[in-house]
């Protein structure tokens, strides 16, 4: 068992990192869904009604963000929308990396440095994954319009 434990620890940390990177883009919809759930509970809704309210609100937030990102061709709007989704992902990445770092490091400074690095990677991953919602034809049109403006004629 002593031989297997280090491999299981590395595998579990790797699985957790993969999970954080995969689910990073859903941090904002999840947070909004939780807020809607809590608001519904405090407003007197039952447990089932609050769960349904939170789920529908989270899904609506994700879909609204994806549709707005795919349909609006203004680059600065897309950048701001991607930033809105990336900030909660970065905060979740910071907390997750800090928790993992504190289990293996005795120095608090190094743990926070690893957490900042993890937040940058997770936030960057969410930022890049938001750009995946842009249709390919919209990307080509954007590139064509930029090239025609820079090279008149």
Coordinates of C-alpha atoms in Angstrom, one line a residue:
X1 CA 0.0 0.0 0.0
X2 CA 2.9 2.3 0.7
X3 CA 4.1 2.0 -2.9
X4 CA 0.7 2.7 -4.4
X5 CA -0.2 5.8 -2.3
X6 CA 2.1 8.3 -4.1
X7 CA 0.8 7.3 -7.5
X8 CA -2.8 7.6 -6.2
X9 CA -2.0 11.1 -4.8
X10 CA -0.5 12.2 -8.1
X11 CA -3.5 10.8 -10.1
X12 CA -6.0 12.4 -7.8
X13 CA -4.3 15.8 -8.1
X14 CA -4.1 15.4 -11.9
X15 CA -7.8 14.5 -12.0
X16 CA -8.7 17.5 -9.9
X17 CA -6.7 19.8 -12.1
X18 CA -8.3 18.4 -15.2
X19 CA -11.7 18.9 -13.6
X20 CA -10.9 22.6 -12.7
X21 CA -9.8 23.4 -16.2
X22 CA -12.7 21.7 -17.8
X23 CA -15.3 23.3 -15.5
X24 CA -13.7 26.7 -15.3
X25 CA -16.1 28.3 -17.8
X26 CA -19.1 27.3 -15.7
X27 CA -18.0 29.2 -12.6
X28 CA -20.1 32.3 -13.3
X29 CA -23.3 30.5 -14.2
X30 CA -22.9 28.3 -11.2
X31 CA -22.4 31.3 -8.9
X32 CA -25.5 33.0 -10.3
X33 CA -27.5 29.8 -10.0
X34 CA -26.4 29.5 -6.3
X35 CA -27.4 33.1 -5.7
X36 CA -30.8 32.5 -7.3
X37 CA -31.2 29.4 -5.2
X38 CA -30.5 31.2 -2.0
X39 CA -32.8 34.1 -2.9
X40 CA -35.6 31.6 -3.7
X41 CA -35.1 29.8 -0.4
X42 CA -35.2 33.1 1.5
X43 CA -38.2 34.3 -0.4
X44 CA -40.2 31.3 0.9
X45 CA -39.9 28.9 -2.0
X46 CA -39.6 25.2 -1.1
X47 CA -36.5 23.2 -1.7
X48 CA -37.6 21.8 -5.0
X49 CA -38.7 25.2 -6.3
X50 CA -35.4 26.8 -5.2
X51 CA -33.4 24.0 -6.9
X52 CA -35.3 24.4 -10.1
X53 CA -34.9 28.2 -9.9
X54 CA -31.2 28.0 -9.4
X55 CA -30.7 25.5 -12.2
X56 CA -32.8 27.4 -14.7
X57 CA -31.0 30.7 -13.8
X58 CA -27.6 29.1 -14.2
X59 CA -28.4 27.5 -17.5
X60 CA -30.0 30.8 -18.8
X61 CA -26.9 32.7 -17.8
X62 CA -24.6 30.3 -19.6
X63 CA -26.8 30.2 -22.7
X64 CA -27.2 34.0 -22.8
X65 CA -23.4 34.5 -22.5
X66 CA -22.8 32.0 -25.3
X67 CA -25.4 33.4 -27.6
X68 CA -24.3 37.0 -27.0
X69 CA -20.7 36.0 -27.6
X70 CA -21.5 34.2 -30.8
X71 CA -23.8 36.8 -32.3
X72 CA -22.2 40.2 -31.4
X73 CA -19.4 41.0 -33.8
X74 CA -17.9 43.8 -31.7
X75 CA -14.5 42.7 -30.5
X76 CA -14.4 44.8 -27.3
X77 CA -17.8 43.4 -26.3
X78 CA -16.6 39.9 -26.7
X79 CA -13.4 40.7 -24.7
X80 CA -15.5 42.2 -21.9
X81 CA -17.9 39.2 -21.9
X82 CA -15.0 36.7 -21.8
X83 CA -13.5 38.7 -18.9
X84 CA -16.8 38.5 -17.0
X85 CA -16.7 34.7 -17.4
X86 CA -13.0 34.4 -16.7
X87 CA -12.8 36.4 -13.4
X88 CA -15.0 33.9 -11.4
X89 CA -13.0 31.1 -13.0
X90 CA -9.8 32.7 -11.9
X91 CA -11.1 33.0 -8.4
X92 CA -12.1 29.4 -8.3
X93 CA -8.7 28.4 -9.7
X94 CA -7.0 30.4 -7.0
X95 CA -9.0 28.8 -4.2
X96 CA -8.5 25.3 -5.6
X97 CA -4.8 25.7 -6.2
X98 CA -4.3 27.3 -2.8
X99 CA -6.0 24.3 -1.2
X100 CA -3.9 21.9 -3.1
X101 CA -0.7 23.9 -2.4
X102 CA -1.4 24.1 1.4
X103 CA -1.6 20.3 1.6
X104 CA 1.9 19.9 0.3
X105 CA 3.8 23.1 1.2
X106 CA 4.8 24.4 4.6
X107 CA 5.4 27.9 3.4
X108 CA 2.4 30.2 3.1
X109 CA 4.2 32.5 0.6
X110 CA 4.9 29.7 -1.8
X111 CA 1.4 28.4 -1.5
X112 CA 0.0 31.8 -2.5
X113 CA 2.5 32.1 -5.4
X114 CA 1.3 28.7 -6.7
X115 CA -2.3 29.8 -6.1
X116 CA -1.8 33.0 -8.2
X117 CA -0.2 30.9 -10.9
X118 CA -3.1 28.5 -10.9
X119 CA -5.6 31.4 -11.0
X120 CA -3.8 32.8 -14.1
X121 CA -3.9 29.5 -15.8
X122 CA -7.6 28.7 -15.0
X123 CA -8.7 32.2 -15.8
X124 CA -6.8 32.1 -19.1
X125 CA -8.4 28.7 -19.9
X126 CA -11.9 30.1 -19.3
X127 CA -11.0 33.1 -21.5
X128 CA -9.8 30.9 -24.4
X129 CA -12.8 28.6 -24.0
X130 CA -15.2 31.5 -24.4
X131 CA -13.6 32.3 -27.7
X132 CA -14.6 28.8 -28.9
X133 CA -18.2 30.0 -29.0
X134 CA -17.5 32.3 -32.0
X135 CA -18.7 30.6 -35.2
X136 CA -15.9 29.9 -37.7
X137 CA -17.6 32.0 -40.4
X138 CA -17.7 35.0 -38.0
X139 CA -14.0 34.6 -37.3
X140 CA -13.3 34.5 -41.1
X141 CA -15.4 37.6 -41.6
X142 CA -13.6 39.4 -38.8
X143 CA -10.3 38.6 -40.3
X144 CA -11.4 39.7 -43.8
X145 CA -12.7 43.0 -42.5
X146 CA -9.5 43.7 -40.7
X147 CA -7.4 42.8 -43.7
X148 CA -9.5 45.1 -46.0
X149 CA -9.1 48.0 -43.6
X150 CA -5.4 47.6 -43.3
X151 CA -4.8 47.1 -47.1
X152 CA -7.0 49.5 -49.1
X153 CA -7.4 48.8 -52.7

